């Protein structure tokens, strides 16, 4: 797919076009304590030695830290989306979240972004109550105000909220990068199947490639 080009104004673009200074953003999806620490998720209970938590601990979080540090140094815009209700009782949640018994009350400690990725001043945090960040937040409005063309996506769950972010961003005209070794779901089979399913909407690459590109922005 990356060999195909399209003209946008004066630019010739591919899915893997080089990032541009001032037009590149990183989105971390749902990297919260409730989904990233063992035994906290009531919808998918996972122990510390499960595939999911081992992947988070050994691969995904370290890789996301590298991406975050490179993004901050570049600098480029960093956004975090979290699942969190606007109310304590969750009455504003989507019907799907109600039926799934998924509720993170506003301000709940388990809803905090994990310490390793905790936002700093001027990083944007967008609470959502659906799988799709483009459906239940104003992220599209924000990204356009930031003049974003390139959106780098990492987070959980590969075949749920990450999937929705990728497809919806592509449909809205962003060039999406998925960092495959900075995402996780509950099995390797599900992870690989998800990446294959939405490969046509994005450029799929690895952490080292993304870090190298972000460092090139800084040098530029």
C-alpha atoms as a printed R data frame, in Angstrom:
    type eleno elety resid chain resno       x       y      z
1   ATOM     1    CA   UNK     A     1   0.000   0.000  0.000
2   ATOM     2    CA   UNK     A     2   2.820   2.427  0.785
3   ATOM     3    CA   UNK     A     3   3.915   2.573 -2.889
4   ATOM     4    CA   UNK     A     4   0.620   4.227 -3.887
5   ATOM     5    CA   UNK     A     5   0.749   8.032 -3.976
6   ATOM     6    CA   UNK     A     6  -1.870  10.755 -3.877
7   ATOM     7    CA   UNK     A     7  -1.648  14.474 -4.585
8   ATOM     8    CA   UNK     A     8  -2.884  16.825 -1.861
9   ATOM     9    CA   UNK     A     9  -2.385  20.411 -2.959
10  ATOM    10    CA   UNK     A    10   1.281  20.641 -3.932
11  ATOM    11    CA   UNK     A    11   2.249  17.530 -1.955
12  ATOM    12    CA   UNK     A    12   2.647  13.971 -3.204
13  ATOM    13    CA   UNK     A    13   1.839  11.712 -0.242
14  ATOM    14    CA   UNK     A    14   2.185   8.040  0.623
15  ATOM    15    CA   UNK     A    15   1.000   6.255  3.746
16  ATOM    16    CA   UNK     A    16   4.624   6.176  4.900
17  ATOM    17    CA   UNK     A    17   5.506   9.751  3.910
18  ATOM    18    CA   UNK     A    18   8.085  11.402  6.132
19  ATOM    19    CA   UNK     A    19   6.696  13.280  9.108
20  ATOM    20    CA   UNK     A    20   6.649  17.061  8.994
21  ATOM    21    CA   UNK     A    21   7.656  19.432 11.762
22  ATOM    22    CA   UNK     A    22   4.560  21.065 13.234
23  ATOM    23    CA   UNK     A    23   2.185  18.635 11.531
24  ATOM    24    CA   UNK     A    24   2.867  15.437 13.479
25  ATOM    25    CA   UNK     A    25   1.058  14.216 16.604
26  ATOM    26    CA   UNK     A    26   1.238  11.116 18.787
27  ATOM    27    CA   UNK     A    27  -1.900   9.577 20.298
28  ATOM    28    CA   UNK     A    28  -1.656   7.184 23.244
29  ATOM    29    CA   UNK     A    29  -4.869   5.173 23.577
30  ATOM    30    CA   UNK     A    30  -6.243   4.208 27.014
31  ATOM    31    CA   UNK     A    31  -2.925   3.676 28.810
32  ATOM    32    CA   UNK     A    32  -4.628   3.810 32.205
33  ATOM    33    CA   UNK     A    33  -4.090   1.919 35.415
34  ATOM    34    CA   UNK     A    34  -7.382   0.054 35.072
35  ATOM    35    CA   UNK     A    35  -6.359  -1.480 31.730
36  ATOM    36    CA   UNK     A    36  -2.582  -1.678 32.308
37  ATOM    37    CA   UNK     A    37  -2.221  -2.994 35.869
38  ATOM    38    CA   UNK     A    38  -3.068  -6.621 36.710
39  ATOM    39    CA   UNK     A    39  -6.457  -7.545 38.173
40  ATOM    40    CA   UNK     A    40  -7.983  -4.041 37.905
41  ATOM    41    CA   UNK     A    41 -10.006  -4.498 34.712
42  ATOM    42    CA   UNK     A    42 -13.449  -5.860 35.636
43  ATOM    43    CA   UNK     A    43 -14.326  -6.638 32.019
44  ATOM    44    CA   UNK     A    44 -11.218  -8.721 31.156
45  ATOM    45    CA   UNK     A    45  -9.522  -9.866 34.396
46  ATOM    46    CA   UNK     A    46  -5.863 -10.589 33.630
47  ATOM    47    CA   UNK     A    47  -3.138 -11.711 36.002
48  ATOM    48    CA   UNK     A    48   0.386 -10.313 36.102
49  ATOM    49    CA   UNK     A    49   1.757 -13.328 34.217
50  ATOM    50    CA   UNK     A    50  -0.900 -13.334 31.502
51  ATOM    51    CA   UNK     A    51   0.182 -12.815 27.905
52  ATOM    52    CA   UNK     A    52  -1.391  -9.360 27.955
53  ATOM    53    CA   UNK     A    53   0.370  -8.010 31.040
54  ATOM    54    CA   UNK     A    54   3.697  -9.549 30.136
55  ATOM    55    CA   UNK     A    55   3.505  -7.867 26.737
56  ATOM    56    CA   UNK     A    56   2.617  -4.551 28.344
57  ATOM    57    CA   UNK     A    57   5.388  -4.810 30.907
58  ATOM    58    CA   UNK     A    58   8.157  -6.153 28.692
59  ATOM    59    CA   UNK     A    59   7.416  -4.549 25.320
60  ATOM    60    CA   UNK     A    60   4.599  -2.049 24.993
61  ATOM    61    CA   UNK     A    61   5.192   0.334 27.899
62  ATOM    62    CA   UNK     A    62   8.988   0.541 27.379
63  ATOM    63    CA   UNK     A    63   8.416   1.226 23.679
64  ATOM    64    CA   UNK     A    64   5.780   3.848 24.393
65  ATOM    65    CA   UNK     A    65   8.148   5.579 26.794
66  ATOM    66    CA   UNK     A    66  10.734   5.777 24.009
67  ATOM    67    CA   UNK     A    67   8.147   7.230 21.625
68  ATOM    68    CA   UNK     A    68   6.917   9.709 24.216
69  ATOM    69    CA   UNK     A    69  10.433  10.936 24.975
70  ATOM    70    CA   UNK     A    70  11.200  11.335 21.274
71  ATOM    71    CA   UNK     A    71   7.915  13.166 20.671
72  ATOM    72    CA   UNK     A    72   8.558  15.574 23.521
73  ATOM    73    CA   UNK     A    73  12.079  16.244 22.284
74  ATOM    74    CA   UNK     A    74  11.046  16.733 18.631
75  ATOM    75    CA   UNK     A    75   8.819  18.507 19.731
76  ATOM    76    CA   UNK     A    76   5.473  17.342 18.390
77  ATOM    77    CA   UNK     A    77   1.991  17.340 19.859
78  ATOM    78    CA   UNK     A    78   1.167  14.559 22.316
79  ATOM    79    CA   UNK     A    79  -2.411  13.503 23.036
80  ATOM    80    CA   UNK     A    80  -3.724  10.903 25.456
81  ATOM    81    CA   UNK     A    81  -7.218   9.479 25.321
82  ATOM    82    CA   UNK     A    82  -8.690   7.776 28.362
83  ATOM    83    CA   UNK     A    83 -11.928   5.999 29.151
84  ATOM    84    CA   UNK     A    84 -13.616   8.127 31.810
85  ATOM    85    CA   UNK     A    85 -17.204   9.185 32.386
86  ATOM    86    CA   UNK     A    86 -18.093  12.841 32.704
87  ATOM    87    CA   UNK     A    87 -20.119  11.956 35.798
88  ATOM    88    CA   UNK     A    88 -19.541   9.887 38.934
89  ATOM    89    CA   UNK     A    89 -22.483   7.593 38.222
90  ATOM    90    CA   UNK     A    90 -21.674   7.160 34.534
91  ATOM    91    CA   UNK     A    91 -25.086   8.130 33.237
92  ATOM    92    CA   UNK     A    92 -23.400   9.878 30.297
93  ATOM    93    CA   UNK     A    93 -21.719   6.663 29.078
94  ATOM    94    CA   UNK     A    94 -22.491   5.138 25.715
95  ATOM    95    CA   UNK     A    95 -25.059   2.361 25.637
96  ATOM    96    CA   UNK     A    96 -22.315  -0.076 24.672
97  ATOM    97    CA   UNK     A    97 -20.282   0.828 27.766
98  ATOM    98    CA   UNK     A    98 -23.350   0.440 29.944
99  ATOM    99    CA   UNK     A    99 -24.090  -2.990 28.482
100 ATOM   100    CA   UNK     A   100 -20.412  -3.924 28.847
101 ATOM   101    CA   UNK     A   101 -20.392  -2.816 32.496
102 ATOM   102    CA   UNK     A   102 -17.515  -0.484 31.643
103 ATOM   103    CA   UNK     A   103 -17.382   2.559 33.884
104 ATOM   104    CA   UNK     A   104 -14.473   4.674 35.056
105 ATOM   105    CA   UNK     A   105 -15.922   7.432 37.269
106 ATOM   106    CA   UNK     A   106 -14.679  10.949 36.736
107 ATOM   107    CA   UNK     A   107 -11.495  11.411 38.763
108 ATOM   108    CA   UNK     A   108 -11.205   7.764 39.852
109 ATOM   109    CA   UNK     A   109  -7.596   6.808 40.692
110 ATOM   110    CA   UNK     A   110  -7.783   3.625 38.614
111 ATOM   111    CA   UNK     A   111  -8.561   5.797 35.593
112 ATOM   112    CA   UNK     A   112  -5.259   7.679 35.813
113 ATOM   113    CA   UNK     A   113  -2.703   7.313 33.034
114 ATOM   114    CA   UNK     A   114   0.108   5.036 34.191
115 ATOM   115    CA   UNK     A   115   3.056   6.776 35.817
116 ATOM   116    CA   UNK     A   116   5.524   5.934 33.046
117 ATOM   117    CA   UNK     A   117   3.416   7.873 30.520
118 ATOM   118    CA   UNK     A   118   1.920  10.517 32.774
119 ATOM   119    CA   UNK     A   119   1.132  13.689 30.795
120 ATOM   120    CA   UNK     A   120   3.193  16.808 31.346
121 ATOM   121    CA   UNK     A   121   2.013  20.401 31.051
122 ATOM   122    CA   UNK     A   122   0.523  21.192 27.638
123 ATOM   123    CA   UNK     A   123  -0.174  17.581 26.674
124 ATOM   124    CA   UNK     A   124  -3.810  16.998 25.822
125 ATOM   125    CA   UNK     A   125  -5.976  14.449 27.644
126 ATOM   126    CA   UNK     A   126  -9.321  13.533 26.076
127 ATOM   127    CA   UNK     A   127 -11.824  11.488 28.146
128 ATOM   128    CA   UNK     A   128 -14.106   9.237 26.114
129 ATOM   129    CA   UNK     A   129 -17.017   6.897 26.799
130 ATOM   130    CA   UNK     A   130 -16.957   4.842 23.624
131 ATOM   131    CA   UNK     A   131 -14.421   2.684 21.831
132 ATOM   132    CA   UNK     A   132 -13.869   5.355 19.193
133 ATOM   133    CA   UNK     A   133 -12.072   8.508 20.297
134 ATOM   134    CA   UNK     A   134 -13.380  10.270 17.190
135 ATOM   135    CA   UNK     A   135 -16.951   9.416 18.186
136 ATOM   136    CA   UNK     A   136 -17.072  10.662 21.779
137 ATOM   137    CA   UNK     A   137 -14.463  13.446 21.933
138 ATOM   138    CA   UNK     A   138 -13.588  16.549 19.930
139 ATOM   139    CA   UNK     A   139 -10.248  15.082 18.828
140 ATOM   140    CA   UNK     A   140 -10.822  15.823 15.153
141 ATOM   141    CA   UNK     A   141 -11.451  19.498 15.943
142 ATOM   142    CA   UNK     A   142  -8.349  19.583 18.144
143 ATOM   143    CA   UNK     A   143  -6.077  17.852 15.630
144 ATOM   144    CA   UNK     A   144  -7.188  20.197 12.857
145 ATOM   145    CA   UNK     A   145  -6.547  23.213 15.079
146 ATOM   146    CA   UNK     A   146  -3.046  21.787 15.623
147 ATOM   147    CA   UNK     A   147  -2.601  21.511 11.812
148 ATOM   148    CA   UNK     A   148  -2.042  17.760 12.098
149 ATOM   149    CA   UNK     A   149  -1.422  15.642  9.030
150 ATOM   150    CA   UNK     A   150   0.455  12.677 10.554
151 ATOM   151    CA   UNK     A   151  -1.059  10.795 13.499
152 ATOM   152    CA   UNK     A   152   1.027   8.155 15.268
153 ATOM   153    CA   UNK     A   153  -1.114   5.720 17.276
154 ATOM   154    CA   UNK     A   154  -0.081   3.390 20.109
155 ATOM   155    CA   UNK     A   155  -2.032   1.866 22.963
156 ATOM   156    CA   UNK     A   156  -4.634  -0.688 23.968
157 ATOM   157    CA   UNK     A   157  -6.586  -2.607 22.882
158 ATOM   158    CA   UNK     A   158  -5.162  -3.374 19.399
159 ATOM   159    CA   UNK     A   159  -8.416  -4.808 18.059
160 ATOM   160    CA   UNK     A   160 -10.804  -2.491 19.887
161 ATOM   161    CA   UNK     A   161 -10.056   1.145 20.758
162 ATOM   162    CA   UNK     A   162  -6.831   1.306 18.725
163 ATOM   163    CA   UNK     A   163  -8.692  -0.189 15.768
164 ATOM   164    CA   UNK     A   164 -11.416   2.476 15.985
165 ATOM   165    CA   UNK     A   165  -8.887   5.312 16.249
166 ATOM   166    CA   UNK     A   166  -6.992   4.103 13.199
167 ATOM   167    CA   UNK     A   167  -9.980   3.630 10.919
168 ATOM   168    CA   UNK     A   168 -11.744   6.826 11.975
169 ATOM   169    CA   UNK     A   169  -8.589   8.925 11.632
170 ATOM   170    CA   UNK     A   170  -7.918   7.551  8.167
171 ATOM   171    CA   UNK     A   171 -11.491   8.286  7.091
172 ATOM   172    CA   UNK     A   172 -11.022  11.882  8.207
173 ATOM   173    CA   UNK     A   173  -7.915  12.389  6.093
174 ATOM   174    CA   UNK     A   174  -5.029  11.832  8.504
175 ATOM   175    CA   UNK     A   175  -1.982   9.784  7.547
176 ATOM   176    CA   UNK     A   176  -1.970   7.206 10.326
177 ATOM   177    CA   UNK     A   177   1.019   5.294 11.668
178 ATOM   178    CA   UNK     A   178   0.349   2.269 13.877
179 ATOM   179    CA   UNK     A   179   3.303   1.257 16.046
180 ATOM   180    CA   UNK     A   180   2.767  -2.488 16.194
181 ATOM   181    CA   UNK     A   181   5.166  -3.194 19.060
182 ATOM   182    CA   UNK     A   182   3.621  -0.395 21.133
183 ATOM   183    CA   UNK     A   183   0.105  -1.899 21.105
184 ATOM   184    CA   UNK     A   184  -1.424  -4.869 22.903
185 ATOM   185    CA   UNK     A   185  -4.500  -7.054 23.085
186 ATOM   186    CA   UNK     A   186  -5.293 -10.303 24.872
187 ATOM   187    CA   UNK     A   187  -3.468 -12.722 22.572
188 ATOM   188    CA   UNK     A   188  -0.842 -12.613 19.847
189 ATOM   189    CA   UNK     A   189  -3.387 -14.072 17.433
190 ATOM   190    CA   UNK     A   190  -5.838 -11.234 18.071
191 ATOM   191    CA   UNK     A   191  -3.056  -8.648 17.772
192 ATOM   192    CA   UNK     A   192  -1.830  -9.994 14.443
193 ATOM   193    CA   UNK     A   193  -5.348 -10.378 13.060
194 ATOM   194    CA   UNK     A   194  -6.206  -6.779 13.950
195 ATOM   195    CA   UNK     A   195  -3.113  -5.410 12.243
196 ATOM   196    CA   UNK     A   196  -3.969  -7.358  9.099
197 ATOM   197    CA   UNK     A   197  -7.590  -6.204  9.210
198 ATOM   198    CA   UNK     A   198  -6.854  -2.475  9.222
199 ATOM   199    CA   UNK     A   199  -3.575  -2.493  7.305
200 ATOM   200    CA   UNK     A   200  -5.267  -0.681  4.439
201 ATOM   201    CA   UNK     A   201  -6.015   2.324  6.647
202 ATOM   202    CA   UNK     A   202  -2.503   3.019  7.940
203 ATOM   203    CA   UNK     A   203   1.216   2.482  7.775
204 ATOM   204    CA   UNK     A   204   2.241  -0.214 10.247
205 ATOM   205    CA   UNK     A   205   5.778  -0.008 11.581
206 ATOM   206    CA   UNK     A   206   7.859  -0.460 14.732
207 ATOM   207    CA   UNK     A   207   9.052   1.707 17.592
208 ATOM   208    CA   UNK     A   208  12.618   2.139 16.360
209 ATOM   209    CA   UNK     A   209  11.443   3.451 12.995
210 ATOM   210    CA   UNK     A   210   9.081   5.948 14.632
211 ATOM   211    CA   UNK     A   211  11.733   7.111 17.110
212 ATOM   212    CA   UNK     A   212  14.230   7.594 14.278
213 ATOM   213    CA   UNK     A   213  11.710   9.696 12.361
214 ATOM   214    CA   UNK     A   214  10.854  11.810 15.400
215 ATOM   215    CA   UNK     A   215  14.542  12.381 16.077
216 ATOM   216    CA   UNK     A   216  14.943  13.488 12.465
217 ATOM   217    CA   UNK     A   217  12.253  16.118 13.090
218 ATOM   218    CA   UNK     A   218  14.250  17.426 16.014
219 ATOM   219    CA   UNK     A   219  17.407  17.678 13.912
220 ATOM   220    CA   UNK     A   220  15.440  19.457 11.196
